[in-house]
PDB file of N, CA and C in Angstrom:
ATOM      1  N   MET A   1      28.425  15.102  11.325  1.00 49.00           N
ATOM      2  CA  MET A   1      27.319  14.744  10.462  1.00 49.00           C
ATOM      3  C   MET A   1      26.685  16.043   9.936  1.00 49.00           C
ATOM      4  N   SER A   2      26.477  16.128   8.649  1.00 55.00           N
ATOM      5  CA  SER A   2      25.927  17.336   8.050  1.00 55.00           C
ATOM      6  C   SER A   2      24.401  17.349   8.138  1.00 55.00           C
ATOM      7  N   ASP A   3      23.837  18.503   7.831  1.00 55.00           N
ATOM      8  CA  ASP A   3      22.376  18.625   7.832  1.00 55.00           C
ATOM      9  C   ASP A   3      21.741  17.726   6.784  1.00 55.00           C
ATOM     10  N   GLN A   4      22.446  17.544   5.672  1.00 54.00           N
ATOM     11  CA  GLN A   4      21.911  16.703   4.606  1.00 54.00           C
ATOM     12  C   GLN A   4      21.807  15.245   5.069  1.00 54.00           C
ATOM     13  N   ASP A   5      22.813  14.752   5.801  1.00 50.00           N
ATOM     14  CA  ASP A   5      22.762  13.387   6.327  1.00 50.00           C
ATOM     15  C   ASP A   5      21.593  13.227   7.288  1.00 50.00           C
ATOM     16  N   THR A   6      21.359  14.251   8.109  1.00 50.00           N
ATOM     17  CA  THR A   6      20.256  14.210   9.058  1.00 50.00           C
ATOM     18  C   THR A   6      18.920  14.163   8.333  1.00 50.00           C
ATOM     19  N   LYS A   7      18.767  14.945   7.270  1.00 54.00           N
ATOM     20  CA  LYS A   7      17.514  14.961   6.513  1.00 54.00           C
ATOM     21  C   LYS A   7      17.263  13.613   5.843  1.00 54.00           C
ATOM     22  N   GLN A   8      18.336  12.973   5.335  1.00 57.00           N
ATOM     23  CA  GLN A   8      18.165  11.689   4.663  1.00 57.00           C
ATOM     24  C   GLN A   8      17.744  10.606   5.643  1.00 57.00           C
ATOM     25  N   ARG A   9      18.164  10.704   6.889  1.00 62.00           N
ATOM     26  CA  ARG A   9      17.855   9.675   7.874  1.00 62.00           C
ATOM     27  C   ARG A   9      16.624   9.994   8.696  1.00 62.00           C
ATOM     28  N   ALA A  10      15.985  11.119   8.438  1.00 74.00           N
ATOM     29  CA  ALA A  10      14.788  11.489   9.198  1.00 74.00           C
ATOM     30  C   ALA A  10      13.668  10.494   8.900  1.00 74.00           C
ATOM     31  N   LYS A  11      12.963  10.110   9.926  1.00 82.00           N
ATOM     32  CA  LYS A  11      11.844   9.176   9.776  1.00 82.00           C
ATOM     33  C   LYS A  11      10.661   9.913   9.154  1.00 82.00           C
ATOM     34  N   ARG A  12       9.918   9.200   8.359  1.00 89.00           N
ATOM     35  CA  ARG A  12       8.705   9.758   7.756  1.00 89.00           C
ATOM     36  C   ARG A  12       7.511   9.094   8.434  1.00 89.00           C
ATOM     37  N   TYR A  13       7.115   9.616   9.584  1.00 94.00           N
ATOM     38  CA  TYR A  13       6.006   9.060  10.341  1.00 94.00           C
ATOM     39  C   TYR A  13       4.678   9.577   9.801  1.00 94.00           C
ATOM     40  N   LYS A  14       3.743   8.666   9.613  1.00 94.00           N
ATOM     41  CA  LYS A  14       2.395   9.013   9.150  1.00 94.00           C
ATOM     42  C   LYS A  14       1.377   8.206   9.935  1.00 94.00           C
ATOM     43  N   THR A  15       0.187   8.752  10.083  1.00 94.00           N
ATOM     44  CA  THR A  15      -0.911   8.017  10.707  1.00 94.00           C
ATOM     45  C   THR A  15      -1.391   6.949   9.726  1.00 94.00           C
ATOM     46  N   TYR A  16      -2.216   6.027  10.223  1.00 94.00           N
ATOM     47  CA  TYR A  16      -2.740   4.966   9.339  1.00 94.00           C
ATOM     48  C   TYR A  16      -3.431   5.552   8.099  1.00 94.00           C
ATOM     49  N   PRO A  17      -4.356   6.517   8.262  1.00 95.00           N
ATOM     50  CA  PRO A  17      -5.025   7.042   7.061  1.00 95.00           C
ATOM     51  C   PRO A  17      -4.060   7.743   6.099  1.00 95.00           C
ATOM     52  N   SER A  18      -3.081   8.484   6.617  1.00 95.00           N
ATOM     53  CA  SER A  18      -2.117   9.163   5.745  1.00 95.00           C
ATOM     54  C   SER A  18      -1.236   8.167   5.010  1.00 95.00           C
ATOM     55  N   ALA A  19      -0.796   7.133   5.719  1.00 95.00           N
ATOM     56  CA  ALA A  19       0.017   6.091   5.081  1.00 95.00           C
ATOM     57  C   ALA A  19      -0.810   5.347   4.036  1.00 95.00           C
ATOM     58  N   ALA A  20      -2.078   5.112   4.340  1.00 93.00           N
ATOM     59  CA  ALA A  20      -2.956   4.428   3.390  1.00 93.00           C
ATOM     60  C   ALA A  20      -3.117   5.252   2.118  1.00 93.00           C
ATOM     61  N   ASP A  21      -3.269   6.568   2.255  1.00 93.00           N
ATOM     62  CA  ASP A  21      -3.348   7.432   1.076  1.00 93.00           C
ATOM     63  C   ASP A  21      -2.060   7.357   0.263  1.00 93.00           C
ATOM     64  N   TYR A  22      -0.931   7.365   0.944  1.00 92.00           N
ATOM     65  CA  TYR A  22       0.362   7.321   0.269  1.00 92.00           C
ATOM     66  C   TYR A  22       0.530   6.016  -0.503  1.00 92.00           C
ATOM     67  N   PHE A  23       0.128   4.897   0.095  1.00 88.00           N
ATOM     68  CA  PHE A  23       0.307   3.586  -0.541  1.00 88.00           C
ATOM     69  C   PHE A  23      -0.922   3.136  -1.328  1.00 88.00           C
ATOM     70  N   GLN A  24      -1.917   3.975  -1.453  1.00 87.00           N
ATOM     71  CA  GLN A  24      -3.125   3.705  -2.230  1.00 87.00           C
ATOM     72  C   GLN A  24      -3.805   2.414  -1.779  1.00 87.00           C
ATOM     73  N   CYS A  25      -4.049   2.333  -0.485  1.00 88.00           N
ATOM     74  CA  CYS A  25      -4.761   1.193   0.082  1.00 88.00           C
ATOM     75  C   CYS A  25      -5.646   1.716   1.208  1.00 88.00           C
ATOM     76  N   GLY A  26      -6.291   0.849   1.921  1.00 90.00           N
ATOM     77  CA  GLY A  26      -7.151   1.265   3.016  1.00 90.00           C
ATOM     78  C   GLY A  26      -6.386   1.328   4.331  1.00 90.00           C
ATOM     79  N   PRO A  27      -6.875   2.123   5.286  1.00 92.00           N
ATOM     80  CA  PRO A  27      -6.221   2.201   6.597  1.00 92.00           C
ATOM     81  C   PRO A  27      -6.182   0.857   7.317  1.00 92.00           C
ATOM     82  N   ARG A  28      -7.163   0.008   7.051  1.00 91.00           N
ATOM     83  CA  ARG A  28      -7.168  -1.308   7.699  1.00 91.00           C
ATOM     84  C   ARG A  28      -6.009  -2.173   7.215  1.00 91.00           C
ATOM     85  N   ALA A  29      -5.562  -1.969   5.976  1.00 89.00           N
ATOM     86  CA  ALA A  29      -4.395  -2.705   5.479  1.00 89.00           C
ATOM     87  C   ALA A  29      -3.147  -2.293   6.254  1.00 89.00           C
ATOM     88  N   VAL A  30      -2.978  -0.992   6.476  1.00 92.00           N
ATOM     89  CA  VAL A  30      -1.829  -0.495   7.238  1.00 92.00           C
ATOM     90  C   VAL A  30      -1.901  -1.031   8.666  1.00 92.00           C
ATOM     91  N   GLU A  31      -3.083  -1.019   9.241  1.00 91.00           N
ATOM     92  CA  GLU A  31      -3.267  -1.547  10.598  1.00 91.00           C
ATOM     93  C   GLU A  31      -2.897  -3.040  10.642  1.00 91.00           C
ATOM     94  N   ARG A  32      -3.280  -3.783   9.612  1.00 88.00           N
ATOM     95  CA  ARG A  32      -2.960  -5.213   9.552  1.00 88.00           C
ATOM     96  C   ARG A  32      -1.452  -5.432   9.463  1.00 88.00           C
ATOM     97  N   TRP A  33      -0.724  -4.594   8.697  1.00 89.00           N
ATOM     98  CA  TRP A  33       0.728  -4.734   8.589  1.00 89.00           C
ATOM     99  C   TRP A  33       1.383  -4.594   9.960  1.00 89.00           C
ATOM    100  N   VAL A  34       0.874  -3.650  10.764  1.00 91.00           N
ATOM    101  CA  VAL A  34       1.420  -3.453  12.112  1.00 91.00           C
ATOM    102  C   VAL A  34       1.018  -4.623  13.008  1.00 91.00           C
ATOM    103  N   ARG A  35      -0.255  -5.003  12.956  1.00 89.00           N
ATOM    104  CA  ARG A  35      -0.771  -6.078  13.811  1.00 89.00           C
ATOM    105  C   ARG A  35      -0.047  -7.395  13.555  1.00 89.00           C
ATOM    106  N   GLU A  36       0.271  -7.672  12.287  1.00 86.00           N
ATOM    107  CA  GLU A  36       0.931  -8.927  11.943  1.00 86.00           C
ATOM    108  C   GLU A  36       2.449  -8.854  12.083  1.00 86.00           C
ATOM    109  N   GLY A  37       2.963  -7.691  12.489  1.00 87.00           N
ATOM    110  CA  GLY A  37       4.381  -7.562  12.779  1.00 87.00           C
ATOM    111  C   GLY A  37       5.280  -7.307  11.591  1.00 87.00           C
ATOM    112  N   TRP A  38       4.719  -6.977  10.436  1.00 88.00           N
ATOM    113  CA  TRP A  38       5.549  -6.715   9.258  1.00 88.00           C
ATOM    114  C   TRP A  38       6.276  -5.384   9.396  1.00 88.00           C
ATOM    115  N   VAL A  39       5.636  -4.403  10.045  1.00 90.00           N
ATOM    116  CA  VAL A  39       6.253  -3.106  10.325  1.00 90.00           C
ATOM    117  C   VAL A  39       5.898  -2.718  11.755  1.00 90.00           C
ATOM    118  N   ALA A  40       6.667  -1.801  12.305  1.00 91.00           N
ATOM    119  CA  ALA A  40       6.422  -1.354  13.678  1.00 91.00           C
ATOM    120  C   ALA A  40       5.442  -0.193  13.694  1.00 91.00           C
ATOM    121  N   GLY A  41       4.653  -0.121  14.743  1.00 92.00           N
ATOM    122  CA  GLY A  41       3.785   1.022  14.981  1.00 92.00           C
ATOM    123  C   GLY A  41       4.388   1.846  16.112  1.00 92.00           C
ATOM    124  N   TYR A  42       4.304   3.147  16.016  1.00 93.00           N
ATOM    125  CA  TYR A  42       4.876   4.046  17.006  1.00 93.00           C
ATOM    126  C   TYR A  42       3.757   4.885  17.608  1.00 93.00           C
ATOM    127  N   ARG A  43       3.553   4.771  18.923  1.00 92.00           N
ATOM    128  CA  ARG A  43       2.472   5.497  19.597  1.00 92.00           C
ATOM    129  C   ARG A  43       3.043   6.754  20.246  1.00 92.00           C
ATOM    130  N   ASP A  44       2.367   7.897  20.036  1.00 90.00           N
ATOM    131  CA  ASP A  44       2.801   9.126  20.696  1.00 90.00           C
ATOM    132  C   ASP A  44       2.049   9.306  22.009  1.00 90.00           C
ATOM    133  N   THR A  45       2.256  10.416  22.675  1.00 89.00           N
ATOM    134  CA  THR A  45       1.659  10.628  23.996  1.00 89.00           C
ATOM    135  C   THR A  45       0.149  10.776  23.955  1.00 89.00           C
ATOM    136  N   THR A  46      -0.409  11.106  22.795  1.00 92.00           N
ATOM    137  CA  THR A  46      -1.868  11.237  22.682  1.00 92.00           C
ATOM    138  C   THR A  46      -2.543   9.900  22.390  1.00 92.00           C
ATOM    139  N   GLY A  47      -1.756   8.866  22.118  1.00 89.00           N
ATOM    140  CA  GLY A  47      -2.315   7.554  21.815  1.00 89.00           C
ATOM    141  C   GLY A  47      -2.434   7.270  20.335  1.00 89.00           C
ATOM    142  N   THR A  48      -2.112   8.237  19.488  1.00 91.00           N
ATOM    143  CA  THR A  48      -2.167   8.040  18.041  1.00 91.00           C
ATOM    144  C   THR A  48      -1.007   7.152  17.608  1.00 91.00           C
ATOM    145  N   ILE A  49      -1.289   6.198  16.738  1.00 92.00           N
ATOM    146  CA  ILE A  49      -0.258   5.288  16.254  1.00 92.00           C
ATOM    147  C   ILE A  49       0.205   5.746  14.874  1.00 92.00           C
ATOM    148  N   PHE A  50       1.517   5.775  14.708  1.00 94.00           N
ATOM    149  CA  PHE A  50       2.141   6.189  13.457  1.00 94.00           C
ATOM    150  C   PHE A  50       2.951   5.029  12.895  1.00 94.00           C
ATOM    151  N   VAL A  51       3.195   5.064  11.578  1.00 94.00           N
ATOM    152  CA  VAL A  51       4.079   4.104  10.927  1.00 94.00           C
ATOM    153  C   VAL A  51       5.130   4.894  10.157  1.00 94.00           C
ATOM    154  N   ASP A  52       6.275   4.268   9.937  1.00 94.00           N
ATOM    155  CA  ASP A  52       7.363   4.894   9.180  1.00 94.00           C
ATOM    156  C   ASP A  52       7.251   4.442   7.726  1.00 94.00           C
ATOM    157  N   LEU A  53       7.075   5.392   6.811  1.00 94.00           N
ATOM    158  CA  LEU A  53       6.905   5.061   5.397  1.00 94.00           C
ATOM    159  C   LEU A  53       8.132   4.339   4.843  1.00 94.00           C
ATOM    160  N   ASP A  54       9.326   4.726   5.301  1.00 93.00           N
ATOM    161  CA  ASP A  54      10.540   4.064   4.811  1.00 93.00           C
ATOM    162  C   ASP A  54      10.591   2.605   5.245  1.00 93.00           C
ATOM    163  N   GLU A  55      10.093   2.316   6.439  1.00 91.00           N
ATOM    164  CA  GLU A  55      10.064   0.941   6.927  1.00 91.00           C
ATOM    165  C   GLU A  55       9.104   0.087   6.092  1.00 91.00           C
ATOM    166  N   ILE A  56       7.984   0.670   5.700  1.00 91.00           N
ATOM    167  CA  ILE A  56       7.028  -0.045   4.856  1.00 91.00           C
ATOM    168  C   ILE A  56       7.626  -0.293   3.471  1.00 91.00           C
ATOM    169  N   GLU A  57       8.290   0.732   2.904  1.00 89.00           N
ATOM    170  CA  GLU A  57       8.949   0.569   1.600  1.00 89.00           C
ATOM    171  C   GLU A  57       9.988  -0.552   1.664  1.00 89.00           C
ATOM    172  N   ALA A  58      10.744  -0.604   2.771  1.00 89.00           N
ATOM    173  CA  ALA A  58      11.762  -1.654   2.925  1.00 89.00           C
ATOM    174  C   ALA A  58      11.114  -3.035   3.008  1.00 89.00           C
ATOM    175  N   ALA A  59       9.952  -3.126   3.659  1.00 87.00           N
ATOM    176  CA  ALA A  59       9.240  -4.407   3.741  1.00 87.00           C
ATOM    177  C   ALA A  59       8.774  -4.853   2.361  1.00 87.00           C
ATOM    178  N   PHE A  60       8.333  -3.906   1.530  1.00 83.00           N
ATOM    179  CA  PHE A  60       7.944  -4.245   0.162  1.00 83.00           C
ATOM    180  C   PHE A  60       9.159  -4.740  -0.617  1.00 83.00           C
ATOM    181  N   ALA A  61      10.277  -4.031  -0.483  1.00 82.00           N
ATOM    182  CA  ALA A  61      11.492  -4.382  -1.227  1.00 82.00           C
ATOM    183  C   ALA A  61      12.022  -5.754  -0.801  1.00 82.00           C
ATOM    184  N   ALA A  62      11.876  -6.092   0.480  1.00 81.00           N
ATOM    185  CA  ALA A  62      12.358  -7.373   0.980  1.00 81.00           C
ATOM    186  C   ALA A  62      11.421  -8.524   0.629  1.00 81.00           C
ATOM    187  N   GLY A  63      10.258  -8.208   0.086  1.00 76.00           N
ATOM    188  CA  GLY A  63       9.301  -9.244  -0.296  1.00 76.00           C
ATOM    189  C   GLY A  63       8.472  -9.763   0.861  1.00 76.00           C
ATOM    190  N   LYS A  64       8.455  -9.051   1.995  1.00 71.00           N
ATOM    191  CA  LYS A  64       7.655  -9.486   3.136  1.00 71.00           C
ATOM    192  C   LYS A  64       6.169  -9.370   2.853  1.00 71.00           C
ATOM    193  N   MET A  65       5.800  -8.356   2.088  1.00 73.00           N
ATOM    194  CA  MET A  65       4.386  -8.143   1.785  1.00 73.00           C
ATOM    195  C   MET A  65       4.266  -7.535   0.404  1.00 73.00           C
ATOM    196  N   ARG A  66       3.059  -7.629  -0.162  1.00 69.00           N
ATOM    197  CA  ARG A  66       2.811  -7.143  -1.518  1.00 69.00           C
ATOM    198  C   ARG A  66       2.530  -5.654  -1.498  1.00 69.00           C
ATOM    199  N   ASP A  67       3.113  -4.945  -2.435  1.00 67.00           N
ATOM    200  CA  ASP A  67       2.900  -3.506  -2.570  1.00 67.00           C
ATOM    201  C   ASP A  67       1.513  -3.276  -3.162  1.00 67.00           C
ATOM    202  N   PRO A  68       0.609  -2.602  -2.430  1.00 67.00           N
ATOM    203  CA  PRO A  68      -0.754  -2.419  -2.951  1.00 67.00           C
ATOM    204  C   PRO A  68      -0.819  -1.510  -4.169  1.00 67.00           C
ATOM    205  N   ARG A  69       0.252  -0.778  -4.459  1.00 63.00           N
ATOM    206  CA  ARG A  69       0.245   0.086  -5.645  1.00 63.00           C
ATOM    207  C   ARG A  69       0.420  -0.715  -6.915  1.00 63.00           C
ATOM    208  N   LYS A  70       0.866  -1.971  -6.793  1.00 64.00           N
ATOM    209  CA  LYS A  70       0.968  -2.866  -7.945  1.00 64.00           C
ATOM    210  C   LYS A  70      -0.281  -3.728  -7.936  1.00 64.00           C
ATOM    211  N   ARG A  71      -1.037  -3.671  -8.988  1.00 60.00           N
ATOM    212  CA  ARG A  71      -2.356  -4.309  -8.985  1.00 60.00           C
ATOM    213  C   ARG A  71      -2.325  -5.814  -8.881  1.00 60.00           C
ATOM    214  N   TYR A  72      -1.336  -6.454  -9.474  1.00 58.00           N
ATOM    215  CA  TYR A  72      -1.321  -7.905  -9.503  1.00 58.00           C
ATOM    216  C   TYR A  72       0.037  -8.416  -9.057  1.00 58.00           C
ATOM    217  N   GLY A  73       0.084  -9.635  -8.566  1.00 56.00           N
ATOM    218  CA  GLY A  73       1.340 -10.245  -8.165  1.00 56.00           C
ATOM    219  C   GLY A  73       2.205 -10.570  -9.369  1.00 56.00           C
ATOM    220  N   SER A  74       3.457 -10.909  -9.102  1.00 60.00           N
ATOM    221  CA  SER A  74       4.399 -11.166 -10.189  1.00 60.00           C
ATOM    222  C   SER A  74       4.040 -12.420 -10.994  1.00 60.00           C
ATOM    223  N   LYS A  75       3.284 -13.334 -10.402  1.00 63.00           N
ATOM    224  CA  LYS A  75       2.922 -14.572 -11.095  1.00 63.00           C
ATOM    225  C   LYS A  75       1.485 -14.558 -11.612  1.00 63.00           C
ATOM    226  N   ALA A  76       0.846 -13.408 -11.540  1.00 58.00           N
ATOM    227  CA  ALA A  76      -0.549 -13.325 -11.974  1.00 58.00           C
ATOM    228  C   ALA A  76      -0.646 -13.540 -13.480  1.00 58.00           C
ATOM    229  N   ARG A  77      -1.671 -14.246 -13.874  1.00 64.00           N
ATOM    230  CA  ARG A  77      -1.939 -14.480 -15.296  1.00 64.00           C
ATOM    231  C   ARG A  77      -3.308 -13.893 -15.584  1.00 64.00           C
ATOM    232  N   ILE A  78      -3.316 -12.771 -16.271  1.00 62.00           N
ATOM    233  CA  ILE A  78      -4.565 -12.078 -16.575  1.00 62.00           C
ATOM    234  C   ILE A  78      -4.923 -12.369 -18.027  1.00 62.00           C
ATOM    235  N   VAL A  79      -6.101 -12.964 -18.221  1.00 65.00           N
ATOM    236  CA  VAL A  79      -6.545 -13.368 -19.550  1.00 65.00           C
ATOM    237  C   VAL A  79      -7.803 -12.580 -19.894  1.00 65.00           C
ATOM    238  N   PRO A  80      -7.859 -12.009 -21.095  1.00 66.00           N
ATOM    239  CA  PRO A  80      -9.064 -11.259 -21.470  1.00 66.00           C
ATOM    240  C   PRO A  80     -10.263 -12.190 -21.632  1.00 66.00           C
ATOM    241  N   LEU A  81     -11.417 -11.696 -21.254  1.00 69.00           N
ATOM    242  CA  LEU A  81     -12.647 -12.462 -21.429  1.00 69.00           C
ATOM    243  C   LEU A  81     -13.003 -12.520 -22.911  1.00 69.00           C
ATOM    244  N   PRO A  82     -13.574 -13.626 -23.343  1.00 69.00           N
ATOM    245  CA  PRO A  82     -13.995 -13.684 -24.752  1.00 69.00           C
ATOM    246  C   PRO A  82     -15.169 -12.737 -24.979  1.00 69.00           C
ATOM    247  N   ARG A  83     -15.199 -12.136 -26.120  1.00 75.00           N
ATOM    248  CA  ARG A  83     -16.303 -11.227 -26.460  1.00 75.00           C
ATOM    249  C   ARG A  83     -17.482 -12.043 -26.947  1.00 75.00           C
ATOM    250  N   ILE A  84     -18.601 -11.777 -26.396  1.00 77.00           N
ATOM    251  CA  ILE A  84     -19.838 -12.455 -26.792  1.00 77.00           C
ATOM    252  C   ILE A  84     -20.611 -11.491 -27.691  1.00 77.00           C
ATOM    253  N   PRO A  85     -20.867 -11.902 -28.928  1.00 77.00           N
ATOM    254  CA  PRO A  85     -21.597 -10.976 -29.826  1.00 77.00           C
ATOM    255  C   PRO A  85     -23.015 -10.742 -29.313  1.00 77.00           C
ATOM    256  N   GLU A  86     -23.410  -9.487 -29.398  1.00 77.00           N
ATOM    257  CA  GLU A  86     -24.767  -9.149 -28.975  1.00 77.00           C
ATOM    258  C   GLU A  86     -25.744  -9.627 -30.018  1.00 77.00           C
ATOM    259  N   PRO A  87     -26.906 -10.108 -29.604  1.00 76.00           N
ATOM    260  CA  PRO A  87     -27.888 -10.566 -30.593  1.00 76.00           C
ATOM    261  C   PRO A  87     -28.356  -9.377 -31.444  1.00 76.00           C
ATOM    262  N   ALA A  88     -28.591  -9.667 -32.682  1.00 72.00           N
ATOM    263  CA  ALA A  88     -29.049  -8.611 -33.596  1.00 72.00           C
ATOM    264  C   ALA A  88     -30.419  -8.142 -33.175  1.00 72.00           C
ATOM    265  N   ALA A  89     -30.585  -6.860 -33.147  1.00 67.00           N
ATOM    266  CA  ALA A  89     -31.879  -6.293 -32.764  1.00 67.00           C
ATOM    267  C   ALA A  89     -32.857  -6.493 -33.911  1.00 67.00           C
ATOM    268  N   GLU A  90     -34.028  -7.001 -33.576  1.00 67.00           N
ATOM    269  CA  GLU A  90     -35.054  -7.182 -34.613  1.00 67.00           C
ATOM    270  C   GLU A  90     -35.733  -5.850 -34.860  1.00 67.00           C
ATOM    271  N   ASP A  91     -36.058  -5.632 -36.115  1.00 59.00           N
ATOM    272  CA  ASP A  91     -36.734  -4.372 -36.468  1.00 59.00           C
ATOM    273  C   ASP A  91     -38.126  -4.366 -35.845  1.00 59.00           C
ATOM    274  N   ALA A  92     -38.457  -3.264 -35.206  1.00 55.00           N
ATOM    275  CA  ALA A  92     -39.797  -3.126 -34.611  1.00 55.00           C
ATOM    276  C   ALA A  92     -40.785  -2.867 -35.747  1.00 55.00           C
ATOM    277  N   LYS A  93     -41.928  -3.540 -35.711  1.00 55.00           N
ATOM    278  CA  LYS A  93     -42.931  -3.371 -36.764  1.00 55.00           C
ATOM    279  C   LYS A  93     -44.051  -2.545 -36.310  1.00 55.00           C
TER     280      LYS A  93
END
């Protein structure tokens, strides 16, 4: 196995806040993904919990959860609000 193969398979472990920054969401969302079993959490000897960014990307690709970087779901229907004309200002006398 070459060094390049090893680099491609290296895990990208991040803490909840770092993963949240990467996926543009809050740390509580990352915590919820682990708590609900969508992705695994990895605890080190200090007690800090990490997540694998590649595992989260795979969960998004498999459709297990919605990617927070996409603002709306695939079936969202966004309709512009009607413009309400402002009342004409009366001349001050």
